[in-house]
PDB file of C-alpha atoms and ligand atoms in Angstrom:
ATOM      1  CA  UNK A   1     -15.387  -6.701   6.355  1.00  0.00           C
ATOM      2  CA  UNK A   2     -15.762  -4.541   3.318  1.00  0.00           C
ATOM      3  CA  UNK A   3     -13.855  -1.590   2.599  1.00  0.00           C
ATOM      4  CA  UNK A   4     -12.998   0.925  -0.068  1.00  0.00           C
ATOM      5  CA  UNK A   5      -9.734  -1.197  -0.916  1.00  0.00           C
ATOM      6  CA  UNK A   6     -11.973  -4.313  -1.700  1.00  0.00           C
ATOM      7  CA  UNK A   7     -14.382  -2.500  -3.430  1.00  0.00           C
ATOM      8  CA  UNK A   8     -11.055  -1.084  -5.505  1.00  0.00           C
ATOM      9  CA  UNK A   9     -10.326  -4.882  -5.944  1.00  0.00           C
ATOM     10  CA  UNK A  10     -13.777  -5.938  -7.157  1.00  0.00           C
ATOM     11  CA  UNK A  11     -13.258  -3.119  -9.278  1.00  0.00           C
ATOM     12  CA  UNK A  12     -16.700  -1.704  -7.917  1.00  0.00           C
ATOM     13  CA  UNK A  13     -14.975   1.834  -7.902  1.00  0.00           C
ATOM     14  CA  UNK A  14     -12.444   3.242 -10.015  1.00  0.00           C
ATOM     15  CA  UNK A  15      -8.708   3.468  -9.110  1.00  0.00           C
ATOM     16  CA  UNK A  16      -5.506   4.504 -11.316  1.00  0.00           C
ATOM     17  CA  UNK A  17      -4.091   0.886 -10.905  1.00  0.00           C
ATOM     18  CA  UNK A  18       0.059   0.840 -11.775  1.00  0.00           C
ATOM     19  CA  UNK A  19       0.616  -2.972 -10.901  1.00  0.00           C
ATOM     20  CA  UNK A  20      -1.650  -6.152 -10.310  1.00  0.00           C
ATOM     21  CA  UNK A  21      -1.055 -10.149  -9.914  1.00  0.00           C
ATOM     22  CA  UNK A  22      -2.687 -13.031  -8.495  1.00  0.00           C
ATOM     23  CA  UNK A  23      -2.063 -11.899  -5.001  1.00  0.00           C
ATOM     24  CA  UNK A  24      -1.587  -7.853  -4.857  1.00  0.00           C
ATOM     25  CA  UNK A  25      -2.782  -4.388  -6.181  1.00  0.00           C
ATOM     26  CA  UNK A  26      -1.162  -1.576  -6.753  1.00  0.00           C
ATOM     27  CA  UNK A  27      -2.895   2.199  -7.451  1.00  0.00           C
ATOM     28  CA  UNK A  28      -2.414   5.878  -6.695  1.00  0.00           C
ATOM     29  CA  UNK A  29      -3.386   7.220  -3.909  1.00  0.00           C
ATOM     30  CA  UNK A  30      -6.169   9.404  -4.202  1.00  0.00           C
ATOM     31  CA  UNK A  31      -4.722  12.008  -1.627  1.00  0.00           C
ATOM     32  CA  UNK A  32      -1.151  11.916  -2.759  1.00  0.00           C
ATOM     33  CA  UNK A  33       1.051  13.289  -0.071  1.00  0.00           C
ATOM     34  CA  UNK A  34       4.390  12.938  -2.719  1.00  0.00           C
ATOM     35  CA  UNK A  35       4.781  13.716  -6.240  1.00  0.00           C
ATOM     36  CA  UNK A  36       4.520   9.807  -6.634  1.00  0.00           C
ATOM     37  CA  UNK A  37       2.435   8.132  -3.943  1.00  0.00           C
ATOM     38  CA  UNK A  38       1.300   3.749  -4.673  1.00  0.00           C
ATOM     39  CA  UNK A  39      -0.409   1.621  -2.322  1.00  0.00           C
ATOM     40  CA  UNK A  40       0.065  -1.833  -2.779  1.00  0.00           C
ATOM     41  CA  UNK A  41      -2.478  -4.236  -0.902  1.00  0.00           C
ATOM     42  CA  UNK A  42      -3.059  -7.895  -0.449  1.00  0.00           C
ATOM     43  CA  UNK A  43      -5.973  -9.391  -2.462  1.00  0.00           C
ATOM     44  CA  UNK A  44      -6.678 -10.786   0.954  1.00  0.00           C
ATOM     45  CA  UNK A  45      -8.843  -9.241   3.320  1.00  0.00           C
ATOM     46  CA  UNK A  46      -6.434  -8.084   6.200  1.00  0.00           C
ATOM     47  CA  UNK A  47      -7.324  -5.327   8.360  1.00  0.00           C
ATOM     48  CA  UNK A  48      -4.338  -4.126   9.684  1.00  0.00           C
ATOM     49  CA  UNK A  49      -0.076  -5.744  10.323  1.00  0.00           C
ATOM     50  CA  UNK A  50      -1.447  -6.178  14.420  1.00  0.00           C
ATOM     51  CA  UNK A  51      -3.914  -9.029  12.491  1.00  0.00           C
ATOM     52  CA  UNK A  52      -0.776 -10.643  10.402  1.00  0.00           C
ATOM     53  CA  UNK A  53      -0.436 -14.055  10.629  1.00  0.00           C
ATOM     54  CA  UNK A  54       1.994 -16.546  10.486  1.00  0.00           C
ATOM     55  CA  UNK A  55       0.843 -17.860   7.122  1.00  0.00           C
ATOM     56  CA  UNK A  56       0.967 -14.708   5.764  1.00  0.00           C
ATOM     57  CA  UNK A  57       4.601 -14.250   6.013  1.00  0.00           C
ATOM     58  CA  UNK A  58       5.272 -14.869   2.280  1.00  0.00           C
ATOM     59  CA  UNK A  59       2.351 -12.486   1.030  1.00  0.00           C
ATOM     60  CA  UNK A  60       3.807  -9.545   2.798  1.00  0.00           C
ATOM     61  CA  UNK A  61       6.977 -10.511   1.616  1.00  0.00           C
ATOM     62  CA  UNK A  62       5.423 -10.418  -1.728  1.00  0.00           C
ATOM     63  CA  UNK A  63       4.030  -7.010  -1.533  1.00  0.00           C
ATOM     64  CA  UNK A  64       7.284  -5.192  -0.190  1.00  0.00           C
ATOM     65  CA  UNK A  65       9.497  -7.171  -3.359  1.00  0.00           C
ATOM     66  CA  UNK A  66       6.344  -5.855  -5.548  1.00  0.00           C
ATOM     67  CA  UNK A  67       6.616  -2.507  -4.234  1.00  0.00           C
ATOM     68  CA  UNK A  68      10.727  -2.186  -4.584  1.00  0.00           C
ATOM     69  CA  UNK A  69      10.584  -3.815  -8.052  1.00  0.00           C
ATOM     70  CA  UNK A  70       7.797  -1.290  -9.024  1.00  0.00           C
ATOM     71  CA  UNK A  71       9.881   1.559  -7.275  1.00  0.00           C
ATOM     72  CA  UNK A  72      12.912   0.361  -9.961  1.00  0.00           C
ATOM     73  CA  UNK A  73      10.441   0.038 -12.861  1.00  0.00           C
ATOM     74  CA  UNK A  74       9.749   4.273 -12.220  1.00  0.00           C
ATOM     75  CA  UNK A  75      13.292   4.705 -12.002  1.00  0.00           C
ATOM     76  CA  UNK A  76      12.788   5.865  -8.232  1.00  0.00           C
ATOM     77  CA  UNK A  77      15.231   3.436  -6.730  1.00  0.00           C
ATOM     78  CA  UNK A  78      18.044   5.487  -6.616  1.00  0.00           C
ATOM     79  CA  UNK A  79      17.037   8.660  -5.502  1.00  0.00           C
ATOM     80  CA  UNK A  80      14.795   6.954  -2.671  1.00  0.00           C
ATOM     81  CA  UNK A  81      11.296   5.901  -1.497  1.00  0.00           C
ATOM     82  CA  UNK A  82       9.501   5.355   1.678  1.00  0.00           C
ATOM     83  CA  UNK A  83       7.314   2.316   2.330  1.00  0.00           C
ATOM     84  CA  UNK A  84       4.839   2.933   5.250  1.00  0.00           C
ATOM     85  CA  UNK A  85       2.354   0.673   6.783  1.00  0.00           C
ATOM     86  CA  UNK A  86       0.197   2.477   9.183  1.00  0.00           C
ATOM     87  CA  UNK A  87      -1.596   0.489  12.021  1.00  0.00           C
ATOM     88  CA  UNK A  88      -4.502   1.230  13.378  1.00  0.00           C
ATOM     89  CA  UNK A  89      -4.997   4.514  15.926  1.00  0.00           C
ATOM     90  CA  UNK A  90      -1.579   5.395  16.679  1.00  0.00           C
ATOM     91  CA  UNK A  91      -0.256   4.768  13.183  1.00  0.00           C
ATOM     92  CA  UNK A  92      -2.715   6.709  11.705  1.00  0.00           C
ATOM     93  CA  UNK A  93      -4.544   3.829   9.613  1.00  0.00           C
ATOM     94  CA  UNK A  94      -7.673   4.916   8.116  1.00  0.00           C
ATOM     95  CA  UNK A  95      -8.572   2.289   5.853  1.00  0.00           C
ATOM     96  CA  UNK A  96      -8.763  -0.740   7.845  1.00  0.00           C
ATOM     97  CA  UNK A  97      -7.674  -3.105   4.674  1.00  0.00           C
ATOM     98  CA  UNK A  98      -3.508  -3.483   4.893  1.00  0.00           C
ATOM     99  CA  UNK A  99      -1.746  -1.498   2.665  1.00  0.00           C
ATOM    100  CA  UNK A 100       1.486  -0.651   2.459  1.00  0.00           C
ATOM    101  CA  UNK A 101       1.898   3.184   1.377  1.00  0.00           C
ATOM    102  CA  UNK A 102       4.943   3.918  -1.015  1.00  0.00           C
ATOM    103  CA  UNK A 103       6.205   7.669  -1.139  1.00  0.00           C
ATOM    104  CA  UNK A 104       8.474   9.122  -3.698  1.00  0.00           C
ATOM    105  CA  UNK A 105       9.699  12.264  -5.732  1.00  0.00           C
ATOM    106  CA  UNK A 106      10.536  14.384  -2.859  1.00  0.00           C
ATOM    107  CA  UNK A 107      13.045  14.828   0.374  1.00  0.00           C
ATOM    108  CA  UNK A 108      10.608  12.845   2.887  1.00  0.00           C
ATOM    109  CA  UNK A 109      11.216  14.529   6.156  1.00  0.00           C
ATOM    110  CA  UNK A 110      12.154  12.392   9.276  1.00  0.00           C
ATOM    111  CA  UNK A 111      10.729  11.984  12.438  1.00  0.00           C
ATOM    112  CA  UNK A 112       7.147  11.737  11.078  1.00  0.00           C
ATOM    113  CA  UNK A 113       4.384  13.998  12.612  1.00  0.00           C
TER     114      UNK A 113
HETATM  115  P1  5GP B 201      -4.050   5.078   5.935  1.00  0.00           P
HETATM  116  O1  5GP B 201      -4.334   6.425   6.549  1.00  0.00           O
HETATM  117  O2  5GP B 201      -5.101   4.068   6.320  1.00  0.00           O
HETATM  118  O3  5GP B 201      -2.658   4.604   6.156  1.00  0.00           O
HETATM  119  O4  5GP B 201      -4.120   5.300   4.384  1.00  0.00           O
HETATM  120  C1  5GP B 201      -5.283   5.239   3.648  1.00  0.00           C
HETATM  121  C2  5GP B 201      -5.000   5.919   2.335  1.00  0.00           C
HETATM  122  O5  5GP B 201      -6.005   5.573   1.420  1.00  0.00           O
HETATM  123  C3  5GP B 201      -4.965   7.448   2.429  1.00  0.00           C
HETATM  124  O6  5GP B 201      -3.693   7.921   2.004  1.00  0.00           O
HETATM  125  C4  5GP B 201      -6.087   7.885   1.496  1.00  0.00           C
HETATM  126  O7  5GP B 201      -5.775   9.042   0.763  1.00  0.00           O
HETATM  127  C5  5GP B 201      -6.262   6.674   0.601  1.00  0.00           C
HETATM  128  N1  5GP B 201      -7.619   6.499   0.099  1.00  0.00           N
HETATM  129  C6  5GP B 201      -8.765   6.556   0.829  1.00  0.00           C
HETATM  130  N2  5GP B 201      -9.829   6.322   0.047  1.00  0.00           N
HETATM  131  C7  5GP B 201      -9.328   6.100  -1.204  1.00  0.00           C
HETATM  132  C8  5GP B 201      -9.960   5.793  -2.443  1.00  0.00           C
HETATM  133  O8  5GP B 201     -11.180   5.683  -2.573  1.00  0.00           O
HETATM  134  N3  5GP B 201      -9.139   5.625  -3.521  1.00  0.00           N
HETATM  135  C9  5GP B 201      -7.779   5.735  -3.421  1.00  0.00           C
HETATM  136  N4  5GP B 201      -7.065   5.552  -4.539  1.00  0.00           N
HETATM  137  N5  5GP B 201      -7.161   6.031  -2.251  1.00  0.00           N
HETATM  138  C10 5GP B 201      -7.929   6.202  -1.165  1.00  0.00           C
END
């Protein structure tokens, strides 16, 4: 299924893209909820971590190395960053394309809402 990520992909709509290879994206959130807030998303049409499979153990791992060696790259490795992957209603997913949210720049309160 389509979605805004893919179209972000197919570069059908614009995005403020910080990181790209053969398998991943990375661009700013358009709603930033940090001073510095990067999703990073499989090329691959996933919709959600409750659809992972298998086979797909060494693209997520992939994305989450991308993300940390991105996080270094800003110099926000030692202060801290949050990597979030909501799923689906209870996680508060929105945009049902997986995507792993990175948050940064600020004291990130825990528990979540
Ligand atoms: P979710 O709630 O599914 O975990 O996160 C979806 C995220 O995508 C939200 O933080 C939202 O701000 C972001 N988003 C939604 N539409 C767009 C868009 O068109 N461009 C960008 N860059 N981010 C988007």
């Amino acid at each position: 299924m389509s979605t805004i990520f893919s179209k972000i992909i197919a570069r059908e709509i614009p995005a403020t893209i910080v990181y790209e290879d053969d398998l991943c994206l990375g661009f700013r959130d358009v709603n930033p909820q940090a001073p510095q807030h990067v999703l990073f998303i499989p090329k691959k049409s996933i919709r959600s971590m409750a659809e992972v499979e298998k086979e797909d153990a060494q693209l997520i791992g992939h994305i989450l190395l991308k993300a940390a060696a991105w996080a270094k790259s800003e110099g926000l490795d030692e202060s801290g960053y949050r990597l979030v992957i909501n799923t689906n209603r209870d996680g508060g997913q929105t945009v049902f394309h997986l995507h792993v949210h990175l948050l940064a720049g600020r004291p990130l309160l825990w528990p979540p809402g």
